[in-house]
CSV table of C-alpha atoms in Angstrom, one decimal:
chain,number,residue,atom,x,y,z
A,1,SER,CA,-9.7,18.1,90.7
A,2,GLN,CA,-9.2,14.8,88.8
A,3,GLN,CA,-12.1,13.8,86.5
A,4,GLY,CA,-11.3,10.1,86.2
A,5,GLU,CA,-10.1,7.6,88.8
A,6,GLU,CA,-8.7,4.2,88.0
A,7,ASP,CA,-9.2,1.1,90.0
A,8,PRO,CA,-7.4,-0.9,91.2
A,9,GLN,CA,-4.3,1.1,92.0
A,10,ALA,CA,-2.1,-1.9,91.4
A,11,LEU,CA,-2.6,-5.2,89.7
A,12,SER,CA,-0.3,-8.2,89.6
A,13,ILE,CA,-1.0,-11.1,87.3
A,14,GLN,CA,0.8,-14.0,85.5
A,15,GLU,CA,1.6,-14.0,81.8
A,16,GLY,CA,-1.4,-15.3,79.8
A,17,GLU,CA,-4.0,-14.1,82.2
A,18,ASN,CA,-6.4,-11.3,81.4
A,19,ALA,CA,-6.1,-7.9,83.1
A,20,THR,CA,-9.1,-5.6,83.8
A,21,MET,CA,-8.8,-2.0,84.9
A,22,ASN,CA,-11.7,0.3,85.6
A,23,CYS,CA,-12.1,4.1,85.4
A,24,SER,CA,-14.9,6.1,87.0
A,25,TYR,CA,-15.5,9.7,86.2
A,26,LYS,CA,-17.8,12.5,87.6
A,27,THR,CA,-19.3,14.6,84.8
A,28,SER,CA,-20.8,13.9,81.4
A,29,ILE,CA,-18.1,13.4,78.7
A,30,ASN,CA,-18.1,13.1,74.9
A,31,ASN,CA,-15.1,10.8,74.9
A,32,LEU,CA,-12.7,8.8,77.1
A,33,GLN,CA,-9.2,7.7,76.3
A,34,TRP,CA,-6.8,5.1,77.7
A,35,TYR,CA,-3.0,5.7,77.7
A,36,ARG,CA,-0.1,3.5,78.8
A,37,GLN,CA,3.1,4.7,80.4
A,38,ASN,CA,6.1,2.5,80.7
A,39,SER,CA,8.5,3.2,83.6
A,40,GLY,CA,10.4,6.4,82.9
A,41,ARG,CA,8.7,7.1,79.6
A,42,GLY,CA,6.0,9.3,78.2
A,43,LEU,CA,2.4,8.3,77.7
A,44,VAL,CA,1.3,6.3,74.7
A,45,HIS,CA,-2.2,6.6,73.4
A,46,LEU,CA,-4.0,3.3,73.3
A,47,ILE,CA,-7.6,3.9,72.4
A,48,LEU,CA,-10.4,6.5,72.3
A,49,ILE,CA,-14.0,5.7,72.8
A,50,ARG,CA,-16.8,8.2,72.2
A,51,SER,CA,-19.9,8.6,74.3
A,52,ASN,CA,-22.1,7.1,71.6
A,53,GLU,CA,-20.0,3.9,71.6
A,54,ARG,CA,-20.3,1.1,74.1
A,55,GLU,CA,-17.3,-1.1,73.2
A,56,LYS,CA,-14.2,-0.8,71.1
A,57,HIS,CA,-11.4,-3.3,70.3
A,58,SER,CA,-7.8,-2.8,69.3
A,59,GLY,CA,-5.7,-6.0,69.1
A,60,ARG,CA,-5.7,-7.5,72.6
A,61,LEU,CA,-7.4,-4.5,74.1
A,62,ARG,CA,-11.1,-4.2,74.7
A,63,VAL,CA,-12.6,-1.0,76.1
A,64,THR,CA,-16.1,-0.5,77.3
A,65,LEU,CA,-18.0,2.6,78.2
A,66,ASP,CA,-21.1,2.8,80.3
A,67,THR,CA,-22.2,6.5,80.4
A,68,SER,CA,-25.1,5.7,82.7
A,69,LYS,CA,-22.7,4.5,85.4
A,70,LYS,CA,-20.0,7.0,84.3
A,71,SER,CA,-17.4,4.2,84.1
A,72,SER,CA,-15.1,2.6,81.6
A,73,SER,CA,-13.1,-0.6,81.6
A,74,LEU,CA,-9.9,-1.6,79.8
A,75,LEU,CA,-9.4,-5.4,79.3
A,76,ILE,CA,-6.0,-6.7,78.2
A,77,THR,CA,-6.4,-10.3,77.1
A,78,ALA,CA,-3.6,-12.9,77.1
A,79,SER,CA,-1.2,-10.5,78.9
A,80,ARG,CA,2.5,-10.5,78.3
A,81,ALA,CA,5.4,-9.3,80.4
A,82,ALA,CA,5.8,-6.4,78.0
A,83,ASP,CA,2.3,-5.2,79.1
A,84,THR,CA,3.8,-4.2,82.4
A,85,ALA,CA,3.2,-0.5,82.7
A,86,SER,CA,0.9,2.1,84.3
A,87,TYR,CA,-2.5,2.6,82.6
A,88,PHE,CA,-4.4,5.9,82.7
A,89,CYS,CA,-7.8,6.9,81.7
A,90,ALA,CA,-8.3,10.5,80.4
A,91,THR,CA,-11.5,12.5,80.1
A,92,PRO,CA,-12.1,16.0,78.9
A,93,ALA,CA,-11.5,18.6,81.7
A,94,SER,CA,-14.9,20.2,81.6
A,95,GLY,CA,-17.8,21.1,79.3
A,96,GLY,CA,-16.5,21.2,75.8
A,97,SER,CA,-12.8,21.1,76.7
A,98,TYR,CA,-10.7,18.7,74.7
A,99,ILE,CA,-7.8,18.9,77.1
A,100,PRO,CA,-7.6,15.5,78.8
A,101,THR,CA,-7.4,15.1,82.5
A,102,PHE,CA,-5.7,12.0,83.9
A,103,GLY,CA,-6.4,9.8,86.9
A,104,ARG,CA,-3.6,8.4,89.1
A,105,GLY,CA,-3.4,5.3,87.0
A,106,THR,CA,-3.4,1.5,87.5
A,107,SER,CA,0.1,0.0,87.9
A,108,LEU,CA,0.0,-3.4,86.1
A,109,ILE,CA,2.8,-6.0,86.6
A,110,VAL,CA,2.7,-9.1,84.4
A,111,HIS,CA,5.0,-11.8,85.7
A,112,PRO,CA,6.6,-14.1,83.1
B,1,ASN,CA,8.8,11.2,61.3
B,2,ALA,CA,10.3,12.0,64.6
B,3,GLY,CA,8.1,12.0,67.6
B,4,VAL,CA,7.8,14.7,70.2
B,5,MET,CA,11.3,15.6,71.5
B,6,GLN,CA,12.1,16.9,74.9
B,7,ASN,CA,15.4,18.1,76.3
B,8,PRO,CA,17.1,17.7,78.5
B,9,ARG,CA,15.9,14.3,79.7
B,10,HIS,CA,17.3,15.0,83.2
B,11,LEU,CA,17.9,18.3,84.8
B,12,VAL,CA,19.4,19.0,88.2
B,13,ARG,CA,19.1,22.5,89.7
B,14,ARG,CA,19.8,24.0,93.1
B,15,ARG,CA,17.2,25.9,94.9
B,16,GLY,CA,16.9,29.5,93.5
B,17,GLN,CA,18.2,28.6,90.0
B,18,GLU,CA,16.2,28.7,86.8
B,19,ALA,CA,15.1,25.6,84.9
B,20,ARG,CA,14.4,25.7,81.1
B,21,LEU,CA,12.7,22.7,79.6
B,22,ARG,CA,12.3,22.4,75.8
B,23,CYS,CA,9.8,20.7,73.7
B,24,SER,CA,9.8,20.2,69.9
B,25,PRO,CA,6.4,18.9,68.7
B,26,MET,CA,5.9,16.4,66.0
B,27,LYS,CA,6.3,17.6,62.5
B,28,GLY,CA,3.1,19.3,61.4
B,29,HIS,CA,1.8,19.8,64.9
B,30,SER,CA,1.0,23.3,66.0
B,31,HIS,CA,-0.5,22.6,69.4
B,32,VAL,CA,1.6,22.0,72.5
B,33,TYR,CA,0.6,21.0,76.0
B,34,TRP,CA,2.7,20.8,79.1
B,35,TYR,CA,1.9,18.5,82.0
B,36,ARG,CA,3.6,17.8,85.4
B,37,GLN,CA,3.7,14.4,87.0
B,38,LEU,CA,4.7,13.8,90.6
B,39,PRO,CA,5.7,10.3,91.7
B,40,GLU,CA,2.9,7.8,91.8
B,41,GLU,CA,0.5,10.4,90.4
B,42,GLY,CA,-1.3,11.1,87.2
B,43,LEU,CA,-0.4,13.9,84.9
B,44,LYS,CA,-1.6,17.4,85.8
B,45,PHE,CA,-2.3,19.8,83.0
B,46,MET,CA,-0.3,23.0,83.1
B,47,VAL,CA,-0.6,25.0,79.9
B,48,TYR,CA,-1.8,24.7,76.3
B,49,LEU,CA,-0.1,26.8,73.6
B,50,GLN,CA,-0.4,27.3,69.9
B,51,LYS,CA,2.3,29.1,67.9
B,52,GLU,CA,3.0,32.5,69.6
B,53,ASN,CA,-0.2,32.2,71.7
B,54,ILE,CA,-1.1,30.9,75.1
B,55,ILE,CA,-4.5,29.3,74.8
B,56,ASP,CA,-5.1,27.9,78.3
B,57,GLU,CA,-2.8,28.4,81.3
B,58,SER,CA,-5.3,27.4,84.0
B,59,GLY,CA,-3.0,24.7,85.4
B,60,MET,CA,0.0,26.9,85.6
B,61,PRO,CA,1.2,28.2,89.0
B,62,LYS,CA,0.8,32.0,89.0
B,63,GLU,CA,4.3,32.7,90.0
B,64,ARG,CA,7.7,31.6,88.8
B,65,PHE,CA,6.3,29.5,85.9
B,66,SER,CA,6.0,30.7,82.3
B,67,ALA,CA,5.7,29.1,78.9
B,68,GLU,CA,6.2,30.1,75.3
B,69,PHE,CA,5.9,28.7,71.9
B,70,PRO,CA,7.6,31.0,69.5
B,71,LYS,CA,7.1,31.2,65.7
B,72,GLU,CA,10.4,29.4,65.2
B,73,GLY,CA,11.9,26.9,67.6
B,74,PRO,CA,10.7,24.7,70.4
B,75,SER,CA,8.3,25.4,73.1
B,76,ILE,CA,9.9,26.4,76.4
B,77,LEU,CA,8.7,25.9,79.9
B,78,ARG,CA,10.6,28.1,82.3
B,79,ILE,CA,10.7,27.8,86.0
B,80,GLN,CA,12.4,30.6,87.9
B,81,GLN,CA,13.8,30.4,91.4
B,82,VAL,CA,13.1,26.7,91.6
B,83,VAL,CA,12.1,25.1,95.0
B,84,ARG,CA,12.3,21.4,96.0
B,85,GLY,CA,8.6,21.1,95.4
B,86,ASP,CA,9.2,21.7,91.7
B,87,SER,CA,10.9,18.3,91.4
B,88,ALA,CA,8.8,16.3,89.1
B,89,ALA,CA,8.6,14.8,85.6
B,90,TYR,CA,7.5,17.4,83.0
B,91,PHE,CA,5.9,16.1,79.9
B,92,CYS,CA,5.1,17.8,76.7
B,93,ALA,CA,2.5,16.6,74.2
B,94,SER,CA,1.5,17.8,70.8
B,95,SER,CA,-1.4,17.5,68.4
B,96,PRO,CA,-2.1,18.7,64.9
B,97,GLY,CA,-5.1,20.7,65.9
B,98,THR,CA,-8.0,20.7,68.3
B,99,VAL,CA,-8.3,17.0,68.5
B,100,GLU,CA,-8.5,14.8,71.5
B,101,THR,CA,-5.5,12.5,71.0
B,102,GLN,CA,-2.2,13.8,72.0
B,103,TYR,CA,1.3,12.5,71.4
B,104,PHE,CA,3.7,12.7,74.3
B,105,GLY,CA,7.4,13.2,74.6
B,106,PRO,CA,9.7,11.2,76.9
B,107,GLY,CA,9.6,13.9,79.6
B,108,THR,CA,12.2,15.9,81.5
B,109,ARG,CA,12.9,14.8,85.0
B,110,LEU,CA,13.7,17.8,87.1
B,111,LEU,CA,15.5,17.4,90.4
B,112,VAL,CA,15.9,20.4,92.7
B,113,LEU,CA,18.5,20.0,95.4
């Protein structure tokens, strides 16, 4: 079964706005990753956050992790049309595994 | 440094035929993972291989599917006697070792008629 689930399933915003996506998971993890997938392409790794970290930044991306709530969020600030893609969170499959399992993703559309 | 290569990018097969999907990992990467993605779904793990060894095949269907990663050459995912339900995008990823971050190829889209 899937470990992480993204919310919302779909998000449509205007260029310049911020986009926030959430991920909830079920069991304890030692890390959580976010990936992006453009239509018809493979996944691209965005950011990895470890269980002892609460927040991490990379350019216009900000990821938070709340282990007590078993949730993470991905914030894209000042979105661009090129950010249009599906975004997936990935968590280790089960105790000690480092093979990531993926949710169904959030489909983000940024209108120019 | 070329990324993960997959070929073919698109593959059409009739029911009952065989499908062979190839994956060349990034240079220096000895770990390969195969995933399947159905439309509007996330990626489902299938198999994890290192050179000449299958490490974890817990996500692989028990019948018709096999994978290998020989000492020389690409990793191969083989699907025998394909059925329409095998139609999906198959992605390969590689990593240099047992690290969390994987690098994905562009995928092979298999269509079974």
